[in-house]
mmCIF file of C-alpha atoms in Angstrom:
data_model
loop_
_atom_site.group_PDB
_atom_site.id
_atom_site.type_symbol
_atom_site.label_atom_id
_atom_site.label_comp_id
_atom_site.label_asym_id
_atom_site.label_seq_id
_atom_site.Cartn_x
_atom_site.Cartn_y
_atom_site.Cartn_z
ATOM 1 C CA MET A 1 -13.645 18.601 -9.955
ATOM 2 C CA SER A 2 -11.089 15.855 -10.436
ATOM 3 C CA VAL A 3 -8.223 14.397 -8.473
ATOM 4 C CA SER A 4 -4.829 15.275 -9.889
ATOM 5 C CA ALA A 5 -1.652 13.256 -9.476
ATOM 6 C CA PHE A 6 1.876 14.519 -8.997
ATOM 7 C CA VAL A 7 4.823 12.564 -10.371
ATOM 8 C CA ARG A 8 8.548 13.138 -10.048
ATOM 9 C CA VAL A 9 10.348 14.322 -13.163
ATOM 10 C CA PRO A 10 14.153 14.624 -13.380
ATOM 11 C CA LEU A 11 15.302 18.239 -13.356
ATOM 12 C CA THR A 12 17.276 17.697 -16.559
ATOM 13 C CA THR A 13 14.069 16.627 -18.294
ATOM 14 C CA LEU A 14 12.341 19.801 -17.161
ATOM 15 C CA ILE A 15 15.208 21.922 -18.478
ATOM 16 C CA VAL A 16 15.126 20.190 -21.872
ATOM 17 C CA VAL A 17 11.358 20.588 -22.158
ATOM 18 C CA TRP A 18 11.550 24.257 -21.153
ATOM 19 C CA ALA A 19 14.291 24.929 -23.693
ATOM 20 C CA ALA A 20 12.315 23.220 -26.431
ATOM 21 C CA LEU A 21 9.242 25.306 -25.685
ATOM 22 C CA GLN A 22 11.251 28.508 -25.962
ATOM 23 C CA GLY A 23 12.021 27.689 -29.581
ATOM 24 C CA THR A 24 8.413 27.371 -30.730
ATOM 25 C CA SER A 25 5.412 29.644 -30.807
ATOM 26 C CA VAL A 26 2.998 26.742 -30.350
ATOM 27 C CA GLN A 27 1.307 26.806 -26.961
ATOM 28 C CA THR A 28 -0.613 23.892 -25.513
ATOM 29 C CA GLU A 29 -3.638 24.775 -23.430
ATOM 30 C CA GLN A 30 -3.988 22.662 -20.307
ATOM 31 C CA ARG A 31 -7.313 22.733 -18.540
ATOM 32 C CA GLY A 32 -7.201 23.645 -14.873
ATOM 33 C CA GLY A 33 -9.206 22.121 -12.063
ATOM 34 C CA THR A 34 -11.720 24.991 -12.010
ATOM 35 C CA VAL A 35 -12.532 28.071 -14.043
ATOM 36 C CA GLN A 36 -10.859 30.166 -11.361
ATOM 37 C CA THR A 37 -7.575 28.246 -11.587
ATOM 38 C CA ASP A 38 -7.343 27.736 -15.359
ATOM 39 C CA ASN A 39 -5.078 30.740 -15.831
ATOM 40 C CA VAL A 40 -3.216 30.643 -12.532
ATOM 41 C CA GLN A 41 0.495 30.081 -13.022
ATOM 42 C CA PRO A 42 2.368 28.074 -10.359
ATOM 43 C CA VAL A 43 4.807 29.985 -8.211
ATOM 44 C CA ASN A 44 7.511 27.976 -6.462
ATOM 45 C CA SER A 45 10.234 29.314 -4.214
ATOM 46 C CA GLY A 46 12.399 26.253 -4.788
ATOM 47 C CA ALA A 47 12.988 23.399 -7.196
ATOM 48 C CA ASN A 48 9.794 21.485 -7.963
ATOM 49 C CA PRO A 49 10.385 17.949 -9.289
ATOM 50 C CA TYR A 50 6.659 17.323 -9.856
ATOM 51 C CA ARG A 51 4.240 17.899 -12.694
ATOM 52 C CA VAL A 52 0.453 17.859 -12.606
ATOM 53 C CA ILE A 53 -1.558 15.161 -14.373
ATOM 54 C CA ARG A 54 -5.065 16.562 -14.769
ATOM 55 C CA ASP A 55 -8.093 14.271 -14.522
ATOM 56 C CA TRP A 56 -5.927 11.411 -13.298
ATOM 57 C CA ALA A 57 -8.794 9.659 -11.499
ATOM 58 C CA GLN A 58 -12.277 9.161 -12.963
ATOM 59 C CA PHE A 59 -15.512 7.648 -11.652
ATOM 60 C CA THR A 60 -15.926 4.799 -14.102
ATOM 61 C CA SER A 61 -18.478 2.851 -12.053
ATOM 62 C CA GLU A 62 -20.965 5.713 -11.601
ATOM 63 C CA GLY A 63 -20.009 7.789 -14.621
ATOM 64 C CA ARG A 64 -20.492 11.105 -12.838
ATOM 65 C CA PRO A 65 -18.266 14.152 -12.367
ATOM 66 C CA TRP A 66 -16.342 14.722 -9.158
ATOM 67 C CA GLY A 67 -18.046 16.540 -6.338
ATOM 68 C CA GLY A 68 -16.209 18.793 -3.932
ATOM 69 C CA SER A 69 -13.292 16.846 -2.483
ATOM 70 C CA ASN A 70 -11.274 17.335 0.670
ATOM 71 C CA GLY A 71 -9.648 14.014 1.516
ATOM 72 C CA VAL A 72 -7.051 11.705 0.000
ATOM 73 C CA ALA A 73 -4.934 8.897 1.477
ATOM 74 C CA ILE A 74 -2.427 6.338 0.244
ATOM 75 C CA ASP A 75 -3.317 2.683 0.756
ATOM 76 C CA ARG A 76 -0.998 0.554 2.871
ATOM 77 C CA ASP A 77 0.239 -1.041 -0.385
ATOM 78 C CA GLY A 78 2.008 2.275 -1.034
ATOM 79 C CA LYS A 79 0.582 2.526 -4.561
ATOM 80 C CA SER A 80 -3.196 2.750 -4.699
ATOM 81 C CA VAL A 81 -5.102 5.849 -3.599
ATOM 82 C CA TRP A 82 -8.250 6.452 -1.558
ATOM 83 C CA ALA A 83 -10.283 9.647 -1.829
ATOM 84 C CA VAL A 84 -13.617 11.091 -0.756
ATOM 85 C CA ASP A 85 -15.877 13.490 -2.586
ATOM 86 C CA ARG A 86 -19.094 15.257 -1.605
ATOM 87 C CA CYS A 87 -21.336 13.699 -4.250
ATOM 88 C CA SER A 88 -22.212 17.010 -5.941
ATOM 89 C CA PRO A 89 -20.200 19.952 -7.346
ATOM 90 C CA GLY A 90 -19.291 22.736 -4.948
ATOM 91 C CA THR A 91 -19.743 22.694 -1.189
ATOM 92 C CA THR A 92 -23.530 22.300 -0.928
ATOM 93 C CA PRO A 93 -25.690 20.297 -0.609
ATOM 94 C CA GLY A 94 -22.924 17.720 -0.346
ATOM 95 C CA CYS A 95 -24.187 14.152 -0.134
ATOM 96 C CA VAL A 96 -27.535 15.024 1.453
ATOM 97 C CA GLY A 97 -30.325 13.429 -0.559
ATOM 98 C CA SER A 98 -27.852 11.565 -2.778
ATOM 99 C CA LYS A 99 -27.156 7.858 -3.190
ATOM 100 C CA ALA A 100 -23.834 8.495 -4.933
ATOM 101 C CA ASN A 101 -20.831 6.721 -3.419
ATOM 102 C CA PRO A 102 -18.434 9.220 -1.782
ATOM 103 C CA VAL A 103 -15.582 6.816 -0.879
ATOM 104 C CA HIS A 104 -13.344 5.775 -3.773
ATOM 105 C CA HIS A 105 -10.340 3.501 -4.312
ATOM 106 C CA PHE A 106 -8.074 3.932 -7.356
ATOM 107 C CA ASP A 107 -5.134 1.895 -8.590
ATOM 108 C CA ALA A 108 -1.760 3.473 -9.354
ATOM 109 C CA SER A 109 -2.903 4.423 -12.861
ATOM 110 C CA GLY A 110 -6.031 6.241 -11.633
ATOM 111 C CA LYS A 111 -8.452 3.457 -12.586
ATOM 112 C CA GLU A 112 -11.303 3.113 -10.115
ATOM 113 C CA ILE A 113 -11.196 -0.167 -8.203
ATOM 114 C CA ARG A 114 -14.321 0.300 -6.105
ATOM 115 C CA SER A 115 -16.525 2.895 -4.446
ATOM 116 C CA PHE A 116 -18.973 2.703 -1.551
ATOM 117 C CA GLY A 117 -20.748 4.641 1.205
ATOM 118 C CA GLY A 118 -23.741 5.874 -0.796
ATOM 119 C CA GLY A 119 -26.562 7.302 1.327
ATOM 120 C CA MET A 120 -24.458 7.333 4.511
ATOM 121 C CA PHE A 121 -22.853 10.780 4.607
ATOM 122 C CA VAL A 122 -23.657 14.479 4.677
ATOM 123 C CA TRP A 123 -20.283 16.151 4.032
ATOM 124 C CA PRO A 124 -17.287 13.774 3.859
ATOM 125 C CA HIS A 125 -14.110 15.566 4.895
ATOM 126 C CA GLY A 126 -11.054 13.570 6.013
ATOM 127 C CA ILE A 127 -9.994 10.024 5.108
ATOM 128 C CA HIS A 128 -7.351 7.764 6.655
ATOM 129 C CA VAL A 129 -6.044 4.248 6.002
ATOM 130 C CA ASP A 130 -4.837 2.445 9.122
ATOM 131 C CA ARG A 131 -2.050 -0.117 9.484
ATOM 132 C CA ASP A 132 -4.499 -2.971 8.817
ATOM 133 C CA GLY A 133 -5.762 -1.412 5.595
ATOM 134 C CA ASN A 134 -9.103 -0.294 7.008
ATOM 135 C CA VAL A 135 -10.509 3.030 5.806
ATOM 136 C CA TRP A 136 -11.750 5.765 8.155
ATOM 137 C CA VAL A 137 -13.925 8.655 6.931
ATOM 138 C CA ALA A 138 -14.964 11.792 8.843
ATOM 139 C CA ASP A 139 -18.359 13.355 8.146
ATOM 140 C CA ALA A 140 -17.910 17.023 9.043
ATOM 141 C CA ARG A 141 -21.533 18.148 9.116
ATOM 142 C CA ALA A 142 -24.920 17.095 10.386
ATOM 143 C CA THR A 143 -27.985 17.952 8.349
ATOM 144 C CA SER A 144 -29.248 21.487 8.903
ATOM 145 C CA PRO A 145 -32.893 22.615 9.173
ATOM 146 C CA ASP A 146 -32.627 23.909 5.598
ATOM 147 C CA ASP A 147 -31.309 20.519 4.450
ATOM 148 C CA LEU A 148 -34.234 18.753 6.079
ATOM 149 C CA LYS A 149 -36.757 21.039 4.392
ATOM 150 C CA LYS A 150 -35.373 19.966 1.026
ATOM 151 C CA PHE A 151 -34.587 16.369 1.962
ATOM 152 C CA PRO A 152 -36.950 15.103 4.692
ATOM 153 C CA GLY A 153 -35.824 11.983 6.501
ATOM 154 C CA GLU A 154 -32.098 12.756 6.293
ATOM 155 C CA ASP A 155 -31.775 13.695 9.973
ATOM 156 C CA ASN A 156 -29.967 10.490 10.970
ATOM 157 C CA LYS A 157 -26.726 11.262 9.127
ATOM 158 C CA GLY A 158 -23.568 13.251 9.721
ATOM 159 C CA SER A 159 -21.148 14.369 12.449
ATOM 160 C CA VAL A 160 -19.559 10.921 12.802
ATOM 161 C CA VAL A 161 -16.444 8.958 11.927
ATOM 162 C CA VAL A 162 -16.997 5.665 10.118
ATOM 163 C CA LYS A 163 -14.499 2.808 9.897
ATOM 164 C CA PHE A 164 -14.789 0.589 6.807
ATOM 165 C CA SER A 165 -13.085 -2.593 5.731
ATOM 166 C CA PRO A 166 -11.297 -2.205 2.372
ATOM 167 C CA ASP A 167 -14.333 -3.686 0.608
ATOM 168 C CA GLY A 168 -16.765 -1.233 2.211
ATOM 169 C CA LYS A 169 -18.169 -3.118 5.195
ATOM 170 C CA VAL A 170 -18.919 -0.836 8.161
ATOM 171 C CA LEU A 171 -16.776 -1.965 11.101
ATOM 172 C CA MET A 172 -17.306 0.883 13.576
ATOM 173 C CA THR A 173 -18.999 4.256 13.973
ATOM 174 C CA LEU A 174 -17.731 6.892 16.392
ATOM 175 C CA GLY A 175 -20.413 9.362 17.438
ATOM 176 C CA LYS A 176 -24.153 9.248 16.905
ATOM 177 C CA PRO A 177 -25.318 9.915 13.323
ATOM 178 C CA GLY A 178 -27.103 13.241 13.010
ATOM 179 C CA VAL A 179 -26.251 14.379 16.545
ATOM 180 C CA ARG A 180 -23.647 17.019 17.412
ATOM 181 C CA GLY A 181 -22.266 16.760 20.923
ATOM 182 C CA ASN A 182 -19.486 15.550 23.174
ATOM 183 C CA PRO A 183 -17.774 12.169 23.334
ATOM 184 C CA PRO A 184 -18.311 9.405 24.118
ATOM 185 C CA GLU A 185 -21.953 9.782 23.052
ATOM 186 C CA ALA A 186 -21.412 12.118 20.104
ATOM 187 C CA LEU A 187 -18.917 14.152 18.085
ATOM 188 C CA THR A 188 -19.120 17.700 16.766
ATOM 189 C CA ASP A 189 -18.456 18.057 13.032
ATOM 190 C CA PRO A 190 -15.278 15.902 12.893
ATOM 191 C CA THR A 191 -12.832 16.934 10.177
ATOM 192 C CA ASP A 192 -10.078 14.317 10.174
ATOM 193 C CA ILE A 193 -8.902 11.041 11.697
ATOM 194 C CA VAL A 194 -5.611 9.298 12.248
ATOM 195 C CA THR A 195 -4.705 6.086 14.063
ATOM 196 C CA ASP A 196 -1.605 5.677 16.194
ATOM 197 C CA PRO A 197 0.561 3.123 14.347
ATOM 198 C CA ARG A 198 1.921 1.870 17.671
ATOM 199 C CA ASN A 199 -1.292 0.838 19.429
ATOM 200 C CA GLY A 200 -4.201 1.620 17.097
ATOM 201 C CA ASP A 201 -5.647 4.466 19.198
ATOM 202 C CA VAL A 202 -7.917 6.718 17.127
ATOM 203 C CA TYR A 203 -7.473 10.509 17.122
ATOM 204 C CA VAL A 204 -10.395 12.587 15.826
ATOM 205 C CA ALA A 205 -10.114 16.303 15.022
ATOM 206 C CA GLU A 206 -13.182 18.397 15.870
ATOM 207 C CA SER A 207 -14.698 20.579 14.555
ATOM 208 C CA HIS A 208 -15.863 22.369 11.425
ATOM 209 C CA THR A 209 -17.882 24.841 13.501
ATOM 210 C CA ASP A 210 -17.967 28.486 12.409
ATOM 211 C CA VAL A 211 -15.238 30.304 14.357
ATOM 212 C CA THR A 212 -17.722 33.091 15.159
ATOM 213 C CA ASP A 213 -19.994 30.611 16.946
ATOM 214 C CA PRO A 214 -19.911 31.379 20.700
ATOM 215 C CA ASN A 215 -20.163 27.627 21.289
ATOM 216 C CA LEU A 216 -17.171 26.854 19.074
ATOM 217 C CA VAL A 217 -15.790 23.351 19.634
ATOM 218 C CA ALA A 218 -12.101 22.703 18.946
ATOM 219 C CA ARG A 219 -10.397 19.573 20.268
ATOM 220 C CA ILE A 220 -8.825 16.223 19.490
ATOM 221 C CA SER A 221 -10.875 13.333 20.882
ATOM 222 C CA VAL A 222 -9.025 10.073 21.483
ATOM 223 C CA PHE A 223 -10.490 6.551 21.425
ATOM 224 C CA ASP A 224 -8.872 3.151 21.755
ATOM 225 C CA ARG A 225 -8.837 0.775 18.797
ATOM 226 C CA ASN A 226 -12.169 -0.716 19.930
ATOM 227 C CA GLY A 227 -13.925 2.659 20.063
ATOM 228 C CA LYS A 228 -13.744 3.271 23.822
ATOM 229 C CA PHE A 229 -13.384 6.976 24.597
ATOM 230 C CA LEU A 230 -10.103 7.759 26.383
ATOM 231 C CA ARG A 231 -9.516 11.509 26.630
ATOM 232 C CA VAL A 232 -9.536 14.910 24.949
ATOM 233 C CA VAL A 233 -6.385 16.665 23.760
ATOM 234 C CA GLY A 234 -6.432 20.477 23.600
ATOM 235 C CA ARG A 235 -9.298 22.913 23.887
ATOM 236 C CA THR A 236 -10.843 25.915 22.177
ATOM 237 C CA GLY A 237 -8.625 28.988 22.114
ATOM 238 C CA THR A 238 -5.610 30.629 20.510
ATOM 239 C CA GLY A 239 -2.906 29.837 23.048
ATOM 240 C CA PRO A 240 -0.452 26.929 23.311
ATOM 241 C CA GLY A 241 -2.275 23.612 23.108
ATOM 242 C CA GLU A 242 -5.482 25.327 21.984
ATOM 243 C CA PHE A 243 -7.294 25.168 18.645
ATOM 244 C CA ARG A 244 -9.824 27.025 16.534
ATOM 245 C CA THR A 245 -10.848 24.608 13.789
ATOM 246 C CA PRO A 246 -8.337 21.734 13.628
ATOM 247 C CA HIS A 247 -8.592 20.435 10.074
ATOM 248 C CA ALA A 248 -5.895 17.815 9.548
ATOM 249 C CA ILE A 249 -3.920 15.495 11.829
ATOM 250 C CA GLU A 250 -1.059 13.077 11.250
ATOM 251 C CA PHE A 251 1.659 11.235 13.152
ATOM 252 C CA ASP A 252 5.266 11.850 12.201
ATOM 253 C CA SER A 253 8.035 9.244 12.196
ATOM 254 C CA GLN A 254 8.806 10.033 15.845
ATOM 255 C CA GLY A 255 5.262 9.318 17.003
ATOM 256 C CA GLN A 256 4.405 12.983 17.505
ATOM 257 C CA LEU A 257 0.891 14.135 16.623
ATOM 258 C CA ILE A 258 0.856 17.016 14.131
ATOM 259 C CA VAL A 259 -2.298 19.162 14.013
ATOM 260 C CA ALA A 260 -3.159 21.715 11.341
#
């Protein structure tokens, strides 16, 4: 799997290119992200000023293919890009038993600047860059009994949020690695993080629990900028202010928290 970039293209350019293609029988094959999507044609209900650049970002330092990826964020410089991957193709086993770095920083051209976090995560999910340029990563799983049979000694990883400096130094960990539970002691399969740009409070979306689990956890846990637990927003359910598996969170320009 690879990260793709989207760039704006003037509509007139698109029209010219389309017209030119109509006058030739030559077709250029463009590889898709997966076998399943190679032949899928885009369907847009409105004007789309973007085009896809396949394989925009590559792992030059480790020289390996992309693993499953679920998180991307723009650096505070407005140009470079941060992303996480799960160390191995597909969804399992993720980063369990791997020393590959799952946190990556790319410049505006897609060239890798640095990567870090090897041996720290189980299943990286969300990533966020705060107003100071620090990088937050959510680890949405703890190791399972099956994982531990294959990879003994990996029980002290997962179900946490880790705050890094831009060069990869660990500055803070929310939750207890390898333990699923309730804040302030632990988190349950956190999926995403965002910081309040006004005061630095940290909002953590939980969880990645199976919705059929009778003990389903679904909430937003809030901490201050120093990691002190403050409160919980929402609860498990399907009514107003309730969640099933909150997967992504962000603040809008009005300071309102948006939860997906």
